[in-house]
C-alpha cells in the first residue's frame, strides 16, 4: 500500500499513474490518483481493526456482556478483507511499473523496504520494549520472514506484510525479465494454482500455515491476489487500447446506471458479508466480487465510484498502512487503560472510542515514522537518478 507525503514524492515513486499507450487513446488518466481506491483502503483498514478488536483482544475483559460475542460472530468474515488488500497492491504494482519500467529491481526492492519496513520495525520494537514480545519471532518478522514458510510463527495481525513484500519482488522480477505476453501467462498460472491450493486446503477459505511440507498458504495468498491485481491492470489497458473508453462522449446513461447498480449491490453485499453475519462457504466469492468492484472503481463506471473519486477521500487512505500495522499496539494500550473501565459495558461507545484511538495511533505513526522514511527514500532516489 503505497503512501505519498508530497506531490513530488508521488511522481518520483510512480504512484498509481499510467501514461497513454497511443496518441489517441487514454489508458488511465495521466498524473491522476484514484481517490476512490484510497478511500477503500481506509475503510478496509478500519474494518480490519474492528474485526481484531472483537476477536481475542477485548474478549477477555468483557465479563458477561454477550453483545460483544454477538458482534464477534457477525464479523467473522471481515478477516478476508486481506485478499482485497493484496489485489489492490497488485494493481498498484502494474501501474507503477508502467509508469517507471526502467526502474531497476534493486531500486524497486529498496523502495519496498522503505515503504513497508520502518512502521513494521517500529511496531515490533515497541512490542518488545513495552509489551514483552518474544525476540526471535520478532526478528523473523522484521526481516520479512513471517508467513513465507521460513518462520514457525504464522499468527499475529501483521502476518501479511512479509508475503506482500516477497510476492511483490517476485512479480517485479518476472515482468522485468520476461516479455509481456509470457509474463502475463506465467502470472495467470501462478494466480490460479495459488488460489486453488488455498481453497482446496482450507475448505473454501484461506490460510497462513505451511501445507504439503513446502507450500505456505500466506505466501500463496499474496501471489494470488497481487498477480490478479496485476492482470486486472493488464485487462483494463488492453480494452482501452482497442478502443474501449469509459469516458467516450457516446457512453449511454444506461451503462452508468447498470454499473451504479453493480457497485451498490457489491458494496451492500460486503457490508452484509463482513459485518452482518453473511454466510457463504467458498470465500473466493470475495475475490470475484472485489475484482469486479475494483475494475468499476478504476474506470469510474458508476456513480458510487465517481462520487468517491474526490481528493478529500484520498486524504484518509494515506493513513491505512500505519493504522493496520499499529493496531496491535493500540489494543495493548487499550487493554491496560480504557478496556479496564466501565465504558466496556457501553458496547457501541467502547468500540467507537477504540476505533478512533487506533486511527489516531496510526495517524501519529504516519507522520512520525512513515513520512520521514518516505522522504528519505525520495532523497536517495533523486541522488541515485
Short mmCIF file of C-alpha atoms in Angstrom, two decimals:
data_model
loop_
_atom_site.label_atom_id
_atom_site.label_comp_id
_atom_site.label_asym_id
_atom_site.label_seq_id
_atom_site.Cartn_x
_atom_site.Cartn_y
_atom_site.Cartn_z
CA UNK A 1 0.00 0.00 0.00
CA UNK A 2 1.93 2.97 -1.24
CA UNK A 3 1.88 6.27 0.59
CA UNK A 4 2.98 9.70 -0.52
CA UNK A 5 3.88 12.58 1.77
CA UNK A 6 4.18 15.11 -1.05
CA UNK A 7 3.34 15.55 -4.72
CA UNK A 8 6.99 15.32 -5.74
CA UNK A 9 7.36 12.02 -3.90
CA UNK A 10 4.32 10.59 -5.62
CA UNK A 11 5.72 11.44 -9.04
CA UNK A 12 9.16 10.04 -8.23
CA UNK A 13 7.63 6.82 -6.97
CA UNK A 14 5.32 6.36 -9.92
CA UNK A 15 2.27 6.08 -7.67
CA UNK A 16 -0.78 4.75 -9.46
CA UNK A 17 -0.25 6.85 -12.54
CA UNK A 18 -0.11 5.50 -16.07
CA UNK A 19 0.67 7.01 -19.44
CA UNK A 20 -1.23 6.69 -22.70
CA UNK A 21 -0.45 3.75 -24.95
CA UNK A 22 -1.12 5.78 -28.08
CA UNK A 23 -1.68 9.36 -29.12
CA UNK A 24 -5.44 8.97 -29.33
CA UNK A 25 -6.36 6.53 -26.60
CA UNK A 26 -6.05 7.14 -22.89
CA UNK A 27 -5.27 4.11 -20.73
CA UNK A 28 -5.87 5.68 -17.35
CA UNK A 29 -5.78 9.41 -16.78
CA UNK A 30 -2.15 10.52 -16.64
CA UNK A 31 -0.94 12.21 -13.47
CA UNK A 32 -4.09 11.13 -11.63
CA UNK A 33 -4.69 9.39 -8.34
CA UNK A 34 -7.56 7.06 -7.66
CA UNK A 35 -9.14 8.77 -4.67
CA UNK A 36 -11.90 6.17 -4.51
CA UNK A 37 -9.36 3.35 -4.15
CA UNK A 38 -7.56 5.29 -1.41
CA UNK A 39 -10.87 5.61 0.41
CA UNK A 40 -11.49 1.87 0.08
CA UNK A 41 -8.12 1.19 1.66
CA UNK A 42 -9.00 3.34 4.65
CA UNK A 43 -12.43 1.74 5.09
CA UNK A 44 -10.93 -1.74 4.82
CA UNK A 45 -8.21 -0.92 7.36
CA UNK A 46 -10.75 0.37 9.89
CA UNK A 47 -12.92 -2.70 9.29
CA UNK A 48 -9.94 -4.97 9.95
CA UNK A 49 -9.28 -3.08 13.20
CA UNK A 50 -12.92 -3.59 14.18
CA UNK A 51 -12.58 -7.30 13.39
CA UNK A 52 -9.45 -7.67 15.52
CA UNK A 53 -10.94 -5.76 18.46
CA UNK A 54 -13.70 -8.33 18.65
CA UNK A 55 -11.51 -11.36 18.06
CA UNK A 56 -9.40 -12.09 21.16
CA UNK A 57 -8.25 -8.55 22.01
CA UNK A 58 -11.17 -7.25 24.06
CA UNK A 59 -12.94 -10.54 24.69
CA UNK A 60 -11.08 -11.35 27.91
CA UNK A 61 -12.28 -8.11 29.52
CA UNK A 62 -15.98 -8.04 28.67
CA UNK A 63 -17.27 -10.02 31.63
CA UNK A 64 -20.73 -11.42 30.89
CA UNK A 65 -21.58 -8.92 28.15
CA UNK A 66 -22.89 -11.12 25.34
CA UNK A 67 -23.27 -8.19 22.95
CA UNK A 68 -19.56 -8.44 22.12
CA UNK A 69 -19.94 -12.14 21.40
CA UNK A 70 -22.79 -11.39 19.01
CA UNK A 71 -20.79 -8.73 17.19
CA UNK A 72 -17.84 -11.09 17.03
CA UNK A 73 -19.94 -13.76 15.35
CA UNK A 74 -21.42 -11.25 12.91
CA UNK A 75 -17.97 -10.05 11.81
CA UNK A 76 -16.29 -13.44 11.42
CA UNK A 77 -15.79 -12.93 7.68
CA UNK A 78 -14.17 -9.49 7.92
CA UNK A 79 -10.72 -11.07 8.04
CA UNK A 80 -11.00 -11.96 4.36
CA UNK A 81 -10.59 -8.27 3.51
CA UNK A 82 -6.87 -9.03 3.38
CA UNK A 83 -7.49 -10.61 -0.03
CA UNK A 84 -8.72 -7.21 -1.24
CA UNK A 85 -5.52 -5.55 0.02
CA UNK A 86 -3.43 -7.99 -2.00
CA UNK A 87 -5.45 -7.33 -5.16
CA UNK A 88 -5.14 -3.56 -4.76
CA UNK A 89 -1.39 -3.93 -4.28
CA UNK A 90 -1.22 -5.94 -7.48
CA UNK A 91 -2.89 -3.23 -9.48
CA UNK A 92 -0.58 -0.59 -7.96
CA UNK A 93 2.37 -2.78 -9.00
CA UNK A 94 1.08 -2.80 -12.58
CA UNK A 95 0.53 0.97 -12.65
CA UNK A 96 3.87 1.73 -11.01
CA UNK A 97 5.80 -0.49 -13.42
CA UNK A 98 4.15 1.05 -16.47
CA UNK A 99 5.00 4.49 -15.14
CA UNK A 100 8.64 3.61 -14.46
CA UNK A 101 9.56 0.48 -16.46
CA UNK A 102 13.22 1.48 -16.32
CA UNK A 103 13.37 1.28 -12.51
CA UNK A 104 16.00 -1.36 -11.61
CA UNK A 105 14.97 -4.33 -9.50
CA UNK A 106 17.32 -3.26 -6.71
CA UNK A 107 15.71 0.18 -6.51
CA UNK A 108 12.23 -1.36 -6.50
CA UNK A 109 13.28 -3.67 -3.65
CA UNK A 110 14.72 -0.72 -1.76
CA UNK A 111 11.50 1.21 -2.29
CA UNK A 112 9.52 -1.67 -0.79
CA UNK A 113 11.85 -1.83 2.21
CA UNK A 114 11.39 1.88 2.83
CA UNK A 115 7.64 1.60 2.33
CA UNK A 116 6.92 -1.43 4.50
CA UNK A 117 9.86 -1.71 6.87
CA UNK A 118 10.00 1.40 9.08
CA UNK A 119 6.49 1.22 10.53
CA UNK A 120 6.72 -2.56 10.91
CA UNK A 121 10.06 -2.36 12.74
CA UNK A 122 8.78 0.49 14.91
CA UNK A 123 5.78 -1.64 15.84
CA UNK A 124 7.99 -4.66 16.59
CA UNK A 125 10.42 -2.67 18.74
CA UNK A 126 7.54 -1.16 20.68
CA UNK A 127 6.12 -4.63 21.29
CA UNK A 128 9.49 -5.93 22.52
CA UNK A 129 10.34 -3.00 24.78
CA UNK A 130 6.96 -2.24 26.32
CA UNK A 131 4.84 -5.37 25.95
CA UNK A 132 7.27 -8.27 26.32
CA UNK A 133 7.09 -9.60 22.76
CA UNK A 134 9.44 -12.54 22.16
CA UNK A 135 12.69 -11.52 20.48
CA UNK A 136 13.36 -14.33 17.99
CA UNK A 137 9.92 -14.44 16.34
CA UNK A 138 10.04 -10.64 16.18
CA UNK A 139 13.40 -10.84 14.41
CA UNK A 140 11.90 -13.12 11.75
CA UNK A 141 9.04 -10.70 11.28
CA UNK A 142 11.32 -7.66 10.98
CA UNK A 143 13.26 -9.45 8.21
CA UNK A 144 10.03 -10.14 6.26
CA UNK A 145 10.24 -13.87 7.00
CA UNK A 146 6.89 -14.47 8.68
CA UNK A 147 4.29 -16.49 6.78
CA UNK A 148 6.53 -17.38 3.87
CA UNK A 149 7.42 -20.85 5.16
CA UNK A 150 10.70 -19.97 6.91
CA UNK A 151 9.25 -18.99 10.28
CA UNK A 152 7.35 -21.29 12.61
CA UNK A 153 5.27 -18.29 13.73
CA UNK A 154 2.42 -17.69 11.30
CA UNK A 155 -0.07 -15.97 13.57
CA UNK A 156 -0.36 -12.31 14.50
CA UNK A 157 -2.02 -9.28 12.99
CA UNK A 158 0.86 -8.19 10.75
CA UNK A 159 1.41 -11.57 9.14
CA UNK A 160 0.50 -10.36 5.65
CA UNK A 161 3.39 -7.87 5.29
CA UNK A 162 6.10 -10.45 4.62
CA UNK A 163 4.15 -12.30 1.89
CA UNK A 164 3.25 -8.91 0.37
CA UNK A 165 6.92 -7.92 0.27
CA UNK A 166 8.28 -11.10 -1.32
CA UNK A 167 5.40 -11.62 -3.75
CA UNK A 168 5.78 -8.04 -4.99
CA UNK A 169 9.51 -8.55 -5.54
CA UNK A 170 8.90 -11.84 -7.33
CA UNK A 171 6.36 -10.38 -9.73
CA UNK A 172 8.50 -7.33 -10.41
CA UNK A 173 11.36 -9.63 -11.38
CA UNK A 174 9.02 -11.60 -13.66
CA UNK A 175 7.74 -8.56 -15.54
CA UNK A 176 11.25 -7.13 -15.81
CA UNK A 177 12.80 -10.31 -17.23
CA UNK A 178 10.06 -11.82 -19.42
CA UNK A 179 8.28 -10.49 -22.44
CA UNK A 180 4.83 -9.11 -21.55
CA UNK A 181 2.80 -11.97 -23.06
CA UNK A 182 4.94 -14.64 -21.44
CA UNK A 183 4.89 -12.81 -18.12
CA UNK A 184 1.10 -12.49 -18.21
CA UNK A 185 0.65 -16.20 -18.93
CA UNK A 186 3.01 -17.17 -16.12
CA UNK A 187 1.27 -14.81 -13.69
CA UNK A 188 -2.15 -16.20 -14.66
CA UNK A 189 -0.97 -19.77 -13.99
CA UNK A 190 0.51 -18.77 -10.62
CA UNK A 191 -2.71 -16.95 -9.67
CA UNK A 192 -4.86 -19.97 -10.48
CA UNK A 193 -2.81 -22.53 -8.60
CA UNK A 194 -2.22 -20.18 -5.66
CA UNK A 195 -5.95 -19.70 -5.17
CA UNK A 196 -6.52 -23.40 -5.81
CA UNK A 197 -4.16 -24.56 -3.07
CA UNK A 198 -5.81 -22.21 -0.55
CA UNK A 199 -9.41 -23.03 -1.41
CA UNK A 200 -8.76 -26.78 -1.52
CA UNK A 201 -6.62 -26.86 1.64
CA UNK A 202 -8.92 -24.68 3.74
CA UNK A 203 -12.33 -25.99 2.68
CA UNK A 204 -13.27 -22.88 0.74
CA UNK A 205 -11.21 -20.41 2.78
CA UNK A 206 -7.70 -19.03 3.04
CA UNK A 207 -4.90 -19.93 5.44
CA UNK A 208 -1.42 -18.94 6.60
CA UNK A 209 0.22 -22.20 7.64
CA UNK A 210 2.55 -24.37 5.57
CA UNK A 211 0.92 -27.38 3.87
CA UNK A 212 2.34 -30.34 1.96
CA UNK A 213 5.65 -29.61 3.70
CA UNK A 214 6.70 -26.77 1.38
CA UNK A 215 3.68 -24.62 0.41
CA UNK A 216 2.95 -21.67 2.66
CA UNK A 217 -0.65 -20.54 2.31
CA UNK A 218 0.09 -16.98 3.40
CA UNK A 219 2.60 -16.57 0.58
CA UNK A 220 0.30 -18.17 -1.97
CA UNK A 221 -2.47 -15.76 -0.92
CA UNK A 222 -0.13 -12.88 -1.72
CA UNK A 223 0.94 -14.44 -5.02
CA UNK A 224 -2.69 -14.97 -5.96
CA UNK A 225 -4.01 -11.54 -5.01
CA UNK A 226 -1.10 -9.45 -6.27
CA UNK A 227 -1.00 -11.44 -9.51
CA UNK A 228 -4.73 -10.98 -10.02
CA UNK A 229 -4.47 -7.24 -9.38
CA UNK A 230 -1.68 -7.01 -11.94
CA UNK A 231 -3.75 -8.91 -14.52
CA UNK A 232 -6.69 -6.58 -13.86
CA UNK A 233 -4.41 -3.72 -14.86
CA UNK A 234 -3.37 -5.62 -18.00
CA UNK A 235 -7.02 -6.24 -18.88
CA UNK A 236 -8.04 -2.61 -18.46
CA UNK A 237 -5.09 -1.47 -20.56
CA UNK A 238 -5.95 -3.98 -23.28
CA UNK A 239 -9.60 -2.99 -23.52
CA UNK A 240 -8.78 0.69 -23.65
CA UNK A 241 -6.06 0.13 -26.22
CA UNK A 242 -8.52 -1.49 -28.63
CA UNK A 243 -10.99 1.32 -28.20
CA UNK A 244 -12.97 0.70 -25.03
CA UNK A 245 -13.14 4.08 -23.33
CA UNK A 246 -15.39 4.68 -20.40
CA UNK A 247 -15.08 8.43 -20.96
CA UNK A 248 -16.30 8.27 -24.54
CA UNK A 249 -18.88 11.01 -25.06
CA UNK A 250 -21.26 8.46 -26.61
CA UNK A 251 -21.40 6.41 -23.41
CA UNK A 252 -25.06 5.84 -22.64
CA UNK A 253 -26.62 6.75 -19.35
CA UNK A 254 -27.88 3.20 -19.15
CA UNK A 255 -24.33 1.89 -18.85
CA UNK A 256 -23.67 4.24 -15.94
CA UNK A 257 -26.94 3.18 -14.32
CA UNK A 258 -26.07 -0.51 -14.65
CA UNK A 259 -22.58 -0.06 -13.21
CA UNK A 260 -24.01 2.04 -10.39
CA UNK A 261 -26.32 -0.83 -9.52
CA UNK A 262 -23.41 -3.27 -9.68
CA UNK A 263 -21.31 -1.11 -7.34
CA UNK A 264 -24.17 -0.67 -4.89
CA UNK A 265 -25.02 -4.38 -4.84
CA UNK A 266 -21.40 -5.41 -4.24
CA UNK A 267 -20.93 -2.77 -1.51
CA UNK A 268 -24.14 -3.86 0.22
CA UNK A 269 -23.09 -7.49 -0.04
CA UNK A 270 -19.71 -6.71 1.54
CA UNK A 271 -21.37 -4.88 4.44
CA UNK A 272 -23.66 -7.87 4.91
CA UNK A 273 -20.91 -10.44 4.50
CA UNK A 274 -18.18 -8.74 6.54
CA UNK A 275 -20.22 -7.10 9.31
CA UNK A 276 -23.70 -8.61 9.48
CA UNK A 277 -23.03 -12.34 9.59
CA UNK A 278 -23.41 -13.20 5.92
CA UNK A 279 -22.67 -16.83 5.16
CA UNK A 280 -21.12 -18.36 2.07
CA UNK A 281 -18.70 -21.25 2.46
CA UNK A 282 -16.49 -20.54 -0.53
CA UNK A 283 -14.61 -17.37 0.42
CA UNK A 284 -13.46 -16.99 -3.18
CA UNK A 285 -16.68 -15.01 -3.64
CA UNK A 286 -14.80 -12.09 -2.02
CA UNK A 287 -12.12 -12.26 -4.71
CA UNK A 288 -14.65 -12.38 -7.54
CA UNK A 289 -16.84 -9.54 -6.34
CA UNK A 290 -14.00 -7.29 -5.26
CA UNK A 291 -12.31 -7.73 -8.65
CA UNK A 292 -15.50 -6.51 -10.33
CA UNK A 293 -15.77 -3.61 -7.88
CA UNK A 294 -12.13 -2.66 -8.36
CA UNK A 295 -12.49 -2.59 -12.15
CA UNK A 296 -15.57 -0.38 -11.91
CA UNK A 297 -13.82 1.94 -9.44
CA UNK A 298 -10.73 2.19 -11.65
CA UNK A 299 -12.90 3.03 -14.65
CA UNK A 300 -15.20 5.19 -12.55
CA UNK A 301 -18.04 3.40 -14.25
CA UNK A 302 -20.85 4.02 -11.75
CA UNK A 303 -21.99 6.90 -9.61
CA UNK A 304 -20.59 5.35 -6.41
CA UNK A 305 -17.04 5.23 -7.75
CA UNK A 306 -17.41 8.68 -9.32
CA UNK A 307 -18.68 10.35 -6.18
CA UNK A 308 -15.94 8.76 -4.09
CA UNK A 309 -13.27 9.83 -6.57
CA UNK A 310 -12.74 13.18 -4.86
CA UNK A 311 -9.45 14.38 -3.32
CA UNK A 312 -10.99 14.64 0.13
CA UNK A 313 -11.41 10.85 0.28
CA UNK A 314 -7.78 10.11 -0.54
CA UNK A 315 -6.71 12.13 2.49
CA UNK A 316 -7.79 9.20 4.64
CA UNK A 317 -6.25 6.46 2.51
CA UNK A 318 -2.68 7.55 3.18
CA UNK A 319 -3.05 6.51 6.82
CA UNK A 320 -4.28 2.99 6.03
CA UNK A 321 -0.95 1.16 6.31
CA UNK A 322 0.09 2.73 9.62
CA UNK A 323 -3.38 2.13 11.07
CA UNK A 324 -3.17 -1.52 10.08
CA UNK A 325 0.35 -2.15 11.37
CA UNK A 326 -0.05 -0.25 14.64
CA UNK A 327 -3.39 -1.72 15.66
CA UNK A 328 -1.82 -4.35 17.94
CA UNK A 329 -0.02 -1.60 19.85
CA UNK A 330 -3.32 0.24 20.15
CA UNK A 331 -5.03 -2.87 21.52
CA UNK A 332 -2.37 -3.49 24.16
CA UNK A 333 -2.62 0.13 25.32
CA UNK A 334 -6.41 -0.15 25.45
CA UNK A 335 -6.18 -3.41 27.41
CA UNK A 336 -4.30 -1.57 30.16
CA UNK A 337 -6.47 1.56 30.10
CA UNK A 338 -9.88 2.04 28.52
CA UNK A 339 -10.95 -1.59 28.45
CA UNK A 340 -10.50 -1.83 32.23
CA UNK A 341 -13.07 0.88 32.89
CA UNK A 342 -16.87 0.84 32.99
CA UNK A 343 -17.03 2.03 29.39
CA UNK A 344 -16.76 -1.62 28.33
CA UNK A 345 -20.37 -2.00 29.43
CA UNK A 346 -21.44 0.56 26.83
CA UNK A 347 -20.64 -1.53 23.78
CA UNK A 348 -21.22 0.98 21.00
CA UNK A 349 -19.32 3.78 22.72
CA UNK A 350 -16.46 1.49 23.69
CA UNK A 351 -15.96 0.20 20.16
CA UNK A 352 -16.20 3.68 18.61
CA UNK A 353 -13.67 5.15 21.03
CA UNK A 354 -11.38 2.15 20.48
CA UNK A 355 -11.56 2.59 16.70
CA UNK A 356 -10.86 6.31 16.96
CA UNK A 357 -7.89 5.65 19.25
CA UNK A 358 -6.47 3.08 16.82
CA UNK A 359 -6.88 5.52 13.94
CA UNK A 360 -5.17 8.25 15.99
CA UNK A 361 -2.20 5.99 16.75
CA UNK A 362 -1.94 5.19 13.03
CA UNK A 363 -2.08 8.86 12.03
CA UNK A 364 0.62 9.80 14.56
CA UNK A 365 2.81 6.93 13.33
CA UNK A 366 2.30 8.03 9.75
CA UNK A 367 3.72 11.49 10.41
CA UNK A 368 6.32 10.35 12.94
CA UNK A 369 7.71 7.28 11.10
CA UNK A 370 6.22 6.68 7.67
CA UNK A 371 6.60 10.18 6.20
CA UNK A 372 10.22 10.77 7.25
CA UNK A 373 11.35 7.44 5.80
CA UNK A 374 9.38 8.02 2.61
CA UNK A 375 11.17 11.33 2.20
CA UNK A 376 14.47 9.60 2.94
CA UNK A 377 13.82 7.18 0.09
CA UNK A 378 12.84 10.07 -2.17
CA UNK A 379 16.09 11.90 -1.44
CA UNK A 380 18.08 8.72 -2.08
CA UNK A 381 16.14 8.11 -5.32
CA UNK A 382 16.85 11.61 -6.59
CA UNK A 383 20.58 11.31 -5.81
CA UNK A 384 20.70 7.88 -7.43
CA UNK A 385 18.87 9.14 -10.51
#
